[in-house]
Amino acid sequence: MVWGLLALVVVIVLVLSSRYAWWRPATDYKHPRVLMYHMVRDHLPDARFNKLRVPVAEFEKHVRWLKENGWYFATISELENPETLPAKTVAITFDDGFEDNFTNAHPILEKYDAKATLYLVIDRHDRDWSTSKKAHHDSGELKAEPKLSDEQVRSMLESGVWELGGHTRTHANLAKLDDAAKNSEIGEARSELQAQFGVELRSFAYPFGIYDRSDVEAVERAGFTTAVTTEAGISGDVNAERLELQRIKVSGKESLYAFCLRLKGGKRGWRK
């Protein structure tokens, strides 16, 4: 009986250690953390993409914890001069352009005097871009999610809370495009957003995190000075990695404890 309980305890400890990697040493806090969000809203029943949906109450817990624990909120453009940033700097980013970024996330960011960077898809309405990566994702789930209107984006930018970044015209899978199409999705889309909202776009996010060296070069030619990936982690040298910055993936299915551990080391568990 005793040995059985002991074995059960050992198994539980091993599972939790593997899942949370609480034992992993913290990455030096002089390195900025970049957080990746998509939506701030309640989960949908039996939905495929609920990991992308961080409930409103949980998002407020994240931002409040950061504020109370002395983190400095930066926009991505501030990372261009990492030597000027304090230790424990965090850059909150949102991909795609879902309406809840304005209706749910924005009031919380304002409440805690936080900032964020929005990577906006231009042609974001009535489109299920998940199929651009995997055809079997053709569920219509992301297509049905309300997207930001141009008026809402302007309000966000005028508030001083948000910075705008590029995320292609159609949330394109860059690996499937020729050079001309890439130029349209990256460079021409940047110019269009700048003209539409009257701001300079300095940062870019690779859709799906899919890119190669030619895409990095295309992003730089387009005039972007930084770019973020979906590679989980914390960039050790922001200047050297400025066009391939790692991000900490924030899941809508994890606890505040898991969130705090990701801030510590950048990854979930001992592998991810």
Coordinates of C-alpha atoms in Angstrom, one line a residue:
M1 CA 0.0 0.0 0.0
V2 CA 2.7 2.4 1.0
W3 CA 4.9 1.6 -2.0
G4 CA 1.9 2.0 -4.2
L5 CA 1.2 5.5 -2.9
L6 CA 4.8 6.4 -3.1
A7 CA 4.9 5.3 -6.8
L8 CA 1.8 7.3 -7.5
V9 CA 3.4 10.4 -5.9
V10 CA 6.6 9.9 -8.0
V11 CA 4.5 9.6 -11.2
I12 CA 2.6 12.8 -10.4
V13 CA 5.8 14.7 -9.7
L14 CA 7.4 13.5 -12.9
V15 CA 4.3 14.4 -15.0
L16 CA 4.1 17.9 -13.4
S17 CA 7.8 18.4 -13.8
S18 CA 7.6 17.5 -17.5
R19 CA 4.6 19.6 -18.1
Y20 CA 5.7 22.8 -16.3
A21 CA 9.5 22.4 -16.1
W22 CA 9.4 24.4 -12.8
W23 CA 13.0 23.3 -12.2
R24 CA 14.3 25.1 -15.3
P25 CA 16.5 28.1 -14.4
A26 CA 15.1 31.5 -15.3
T27 CA 16.4 33.2 -18.5
D28 CA 18.3 36.3 -17.5
Y29 CA 15.7 39.1 -17.0
K30 CA 17.7 41.5 -19.0
H31 CA 16.3 39.8 -22.1
P32 CA 12.8 41.2 -23.0
R33 CA 9.9 38.7 -23.1
V34 CA 7.6 38.9 -26.1
L35 CA 4.1 37.5 -25.5
M36 CA 1.9 36.1 -28.3
Y37 CA -1.9 36.4 -28.0
H38 CA -4.6 36.1 -30.6
M39 CA -8.0 36.5 -28.9
V40 CA -9.3 37.5 -25.5
R41 CA -12.7 36.0 -25.1
D42 CA -14.5 33.0 -23.6
H43 CA -14.0 29.5 -25.0
L44 CA -16.5 28.0 -27.5
P45 CA -17.9 24.5 -26.9
D46 CA -15.9 21.8 -28.6
A47 CA -13.9 24.4 -30.6
R48 CA -10.6 23.5 -32.3
F49 CA -8.9 26.8 -31.6
N50 CA -9.7 27.5 -28.0
K51 CA -6.0 27.6 -27.2
L52 CA -6.1 30.9 -29.1
R53 CA -8.9 32.2 -26.9
V54 CA -7.7 33.6 -23.5
P55 CA -10.7 34.2 -21.3
V56 CA -11.1 37.8 -20.3
A57 CA -10.6 37.1 -16.6
E58 CA -7.4 35.2 -17.3
F59 CA -6.0 38.0 -19.5
E60 CA -6.6 40.5 -16.7
K61 CA -4.8 38.2 -14.3
H62 CA -1.9 38.1 -16.7
V63 CA -1.7 41.9 -17.0
R64 CA -2.3 42.5 -13.3
W65 CA 0.4 40.0 -12.4
L66 CA 2.9 41.7 -14.7
K67 CA 2.1 45.1 -13.3
E68 CA 2.3 44.1 -9.7
N69 CA 5.6 42.3 -10.2
G70 CA 7.4 45.2 -11.8
W71 CA 7.4 44.4 -15.4
Y72 CA 7.8 47.3 -17.9
F73 CA 5.4 47.2 -20.8
A74 CA 7.0 47.9 -24.1
T75 CA 5.9 48.1 -27.7
I76 CA 8.0 46.0 -30.2
S77 CA 9.6 49.2 -31.7
E78 CA 11.1 49.8 -28.2
L79 CA 13.0 46.6 -28.5
E80 CA 15.1 48.1 -31.3
N81 CA 17.2 49.7 -28.5
P82 CA 17.3 46.9 -25.9
E83 CA 20.1 48.6 -24.0
T84 CA 17.7 51.4 -23.0
L85 CA 15.1 49.0 -21.5
P86 CA 14.9 48.0 -17.9
A87 CA 15.2 44.5 -16.7
K88 CA 11.9 42.7 -16.7
T89 CA 10.6 44.2 -20.0
V90 CA 7.6 42.6 -21.6
A91 CA 6.1 43.2 -25.1
I92 CA 2.5 42.1 -25.5
T93 CA 1.6 41.2 -29.1
F94 CA -1.7 40.3 -30.8
D95 CA -1.9 38.6 -34.1
D96 CA -4.5 38.8 -36.9
G97 CA -7.0 41.5 -35.8
F98 CA -9.9 40.0 -33.9
E99 CA -12.5 42.4 -32.6
D100 CA -12.2 41.3 -29.0
N101 CA -8.7 42.9 -29.0
F102 CA -10.6 46.1 -28.8
T103 CA -13.7 45.2 -26.9
N104 CA -12.0 43.0 -24.3
A105 CA -8.3 43.4 -24.2
H106 CA -8.1 47.2 -24.8
P107 CA -9.9 48.2 -21.6
I108 CA -7.7 45.9 -19.5
L109 CA -4.5 47.3 -21.1
E110 CA -5.7 50.8 -20.3
K111 CA -6.7 49.9 -16.8
Y112 CA -3.1 48.8 -16.0
D113 CA -1.3 51.4 -18.1
A114 CA 0.0 48.6 -20.4
K115 CA 0.9 48.7 -24.1
A116 CA 0.6 46.2 -26.9
T117 CA 1.5 45.7 -30.6
L118 CA -1.2 44.6 -33.0
Y119 CA -0.1 42.6 -36.1
L120 CA -3.0 43.3 -38.4
V121 CA -4.2 41.3 -41.5
I122 CA -5.6 43.7 -44.1
D123 CA -8.1 41.3 -45.8
R124 CA -9.3 39.9 -42.5
H125 CA -13.1 39.7 -42.9
D126 CA -14.9 36.7 -44.1
R127 CA -11.7 34.6 -44.4
D128 CA -10.8 31.3 -42.8
W129 CA -7.0 31.6 -43.1
S130 CA -6.4 28.4 -41.1
T131 CA -6.9 26.5 -44.3
S132 CA -3.9 28.2 -45.8
K133 CA -1.8 26.0 -43.6
K134 CA -3.8 22.8 -43.3
A135 CA -6.8 22.1 -45.5
H136 CA -8.5 19.9 -42.9
H137 CA -8.9 23.1 -40.7
D138 CA -11.7 24.2 -43.0
S139 CA -14.2 24.5 -40.2
G140 CA -15.1 28.1 -40.6
E141 CA -14.3 28.7 -37.0
L142 CA -11.8 31.5 -37.4
K143 CA -13.9 32.9 -40.3
A144 CA -16.8 33.3 -38.0
E145 CA -14.9 35.3 -35.4
P146 CA -15.7 39.0 -35.6
K147 CA -12.7 41.0 -36.8
L148 CA -11.6 44.6 -36.0
S149 CA -13.1 47.4 -38.1
D150 CA -10.9 50.1 -39.4
E151 CA -12.6 52.5 -37.0
Q152 CA -11.8 50.3 -34.0
V153 CA -8.1 50.1 -35.1
R154 CA -7.9 53.9 -35.4
S155 CA -9.4 54.2 -31.9
M156 CA -6.8 51.8 -30.6
L157 CA -3.9 53.6 -32.2
E158 CA -5.1 57.0 -31.1
S159 CA -5.3 55.8 -27.5
G160 CA -1.5 55.5 -27.3
V161 CA -1.9 52.0 -26.0
W162 CA -1.3 50.2 -29.3
E163 CA 1.4 50.1 -32.0
L164 CA 0.6 48.7 -35.4
G165 CA 2.5 46.0 -37.2
G166 CA 2.2 44.1 -40.5
H167 CA 0.9 40.6 -40.9
T168 CA 0.5 40.4 -44.7
R169 CA -2.6 41.2 -46.7
T170 CA -4.4 37.9 -46.5
H171 CA -2.6 36.0 -43.7
A172 CA -0.7 34.2 -46.5
N173 CA 1.4 31.1 -46.2
L174 CA 4.6 32.6 -47.5
A175 CA 6.0 29.2 -48.5
K176 CA 3.3 28.8 -51.2
L177 CA 4.0 32.2 -52.9
D178 CA 6.3 33.4 -55.6
D179 CA 8.4 36.5 -55.3
A180 CA 5.8 38.8 -56.8
A181 CA 3.1 37.6 -54.5
K182 CA 5.4 37.9 -51.5
N183 CA 6.1 41.5 -52.4
S184 CA 2.4 42.2 -52.5
E185 CA 1.7 40.5 -49.2
I186 CA 4.6 42.0 -47.4
G187 CA 5.8 45.3 -49.0
E188 CA 2.7 46.6 -50.7
A189 CA 0.6 45.6 -47.7
R190 CA 2.9 47.6 -45.4
S191 CA 2.5 50.7 -47.6
E192 CA -1.3 50.3 -47.7
L193 CA -1.6 50.1 -43.9
Q194 CA 0.7 53.1 -43.4
A195 CA -1.4 55.1 -45.8
Q196 CA -4.7 53.9 -44.3
F197 CA -3.8 54.6 -40.7
G198 CA -1.2 57.4 -40.9
V199 CA 1.5 55.5 -38.9
E200 CA 4.8 53.9 -39.7
L201 CA 4.9 50.1 -39.6
R202 CA 8.3 49.0 -38.2
S203 CA 7.5 45.4 -37.2
F204 CA 6.2 42.3 -39.0
A205 CA 4.8 38.9 -37.9
Y206 CA 5.3 35.8 -40.1
P207 CA 1.8 34.2 -40.6
F208 CA 1.7 30.7 -39.1
G209 CA 5.3 31.2 -38.2
I210 CA 6.2 29.9 -41.6
Y211 CA 9.2 31.6 -43.3
D212 CA 12.6 31.0 -44.7
R213 CA 15.7 33.1 -45.3
S214 CA 14.3 34.7 -48.5
D215 CA 11.2 35.8 -46.5
V216 CA 13.4 37.4 -43.9
E217 CA 15.2 39.3 -46.6
A218 CA 11.9 40.3 -48.2
V219 CA 10.7 41.7 -44.8
E220 CA 13.9 43.7 -44.4
R221 CA 13.6 45.1 -48.0
A222 CA 10.1 46.1 -47.3
G223 CA 11.3 48.5 -44.6
F224 CA 10.5 46.5 -41.5
T225 CA 13.2 46.8 -38.8
T226 CA 11.9 44.0 -36.6
A227 CA 9.9 40.8 -37.1
V228 CA 8.4 38.2 -34.7
T229 CA 8.1 34.5 -35.2
T230 CA 6.1 31.8 -33.5
E231 CA 9.2 30.1 -32.3
A232 CA 8.7 29.5 -28.5
G233 CA 11.3 31.1 -26.3
I234 CA 13.1 34.3 -25.4
S235 CA 15.6 35.9 -27.7
G236 CA 19.0 36.2 -26.1
D237 CA 20.3 38.9 -28.5
V238 CA 17.6 41.2 -29.8
N239 CA 19.9 43.1 -32.1
A240 CA 21.2 39.9 -33.8
E241 CA 17.7 38.3 -33.9
R242 CA 15.7 41.4 -34.7
L243 CA 14.0 39.9 -37.7
E244 CA 13.4 36.5 -36.1
L245 CA 12.4 37.3 -32.5
Q246 CA 11.1 34.5 -30.5
R247 CA 7.8 34.8 -28.6
I248 CA 6.2 33.2 -25.5
K249 CA 3.0 31.5 -26.7
V250 CA 0.1 32.3 -24.3
S251 CA -2.5 29.5 -24.3
G252 CA -6.1 30.0 -23.4
K253 CA -6.1 26.6 -21.7
E254 CA -3.4 27.2 -19.1
S255 CA -3.4 28.6 -15.5
L256 CA -1.8 31.7 -14.2
Y257 CA 0.9 29.5 -12.7
A258 CA 1.8 28.2 -16.1
F259 CA 1.8 31.7 -17.5
C260 CA 4.3 32.8 -14.8
L261 CA 6.5 29.8 -15.5
R262 CA 6.6 30.7 -19.2
L263 CA 7.7 34.3 -18.3
K264 CA 10.6 32.7 -16.4
G265 CA 11.9 30.4 -19.2
G266 CA 10.0 31.1 -22.3
K267 CA 8.6 27.6 -22.9
R268 CA 6.1 25.2 -21.7
G269 CA 7.4 22.0 -20.2
W270 CA 10.9 20.6 -20.8
R271 CA 10.5 20.4 -24.6
K272 CA 8.2 23.2 -25.7

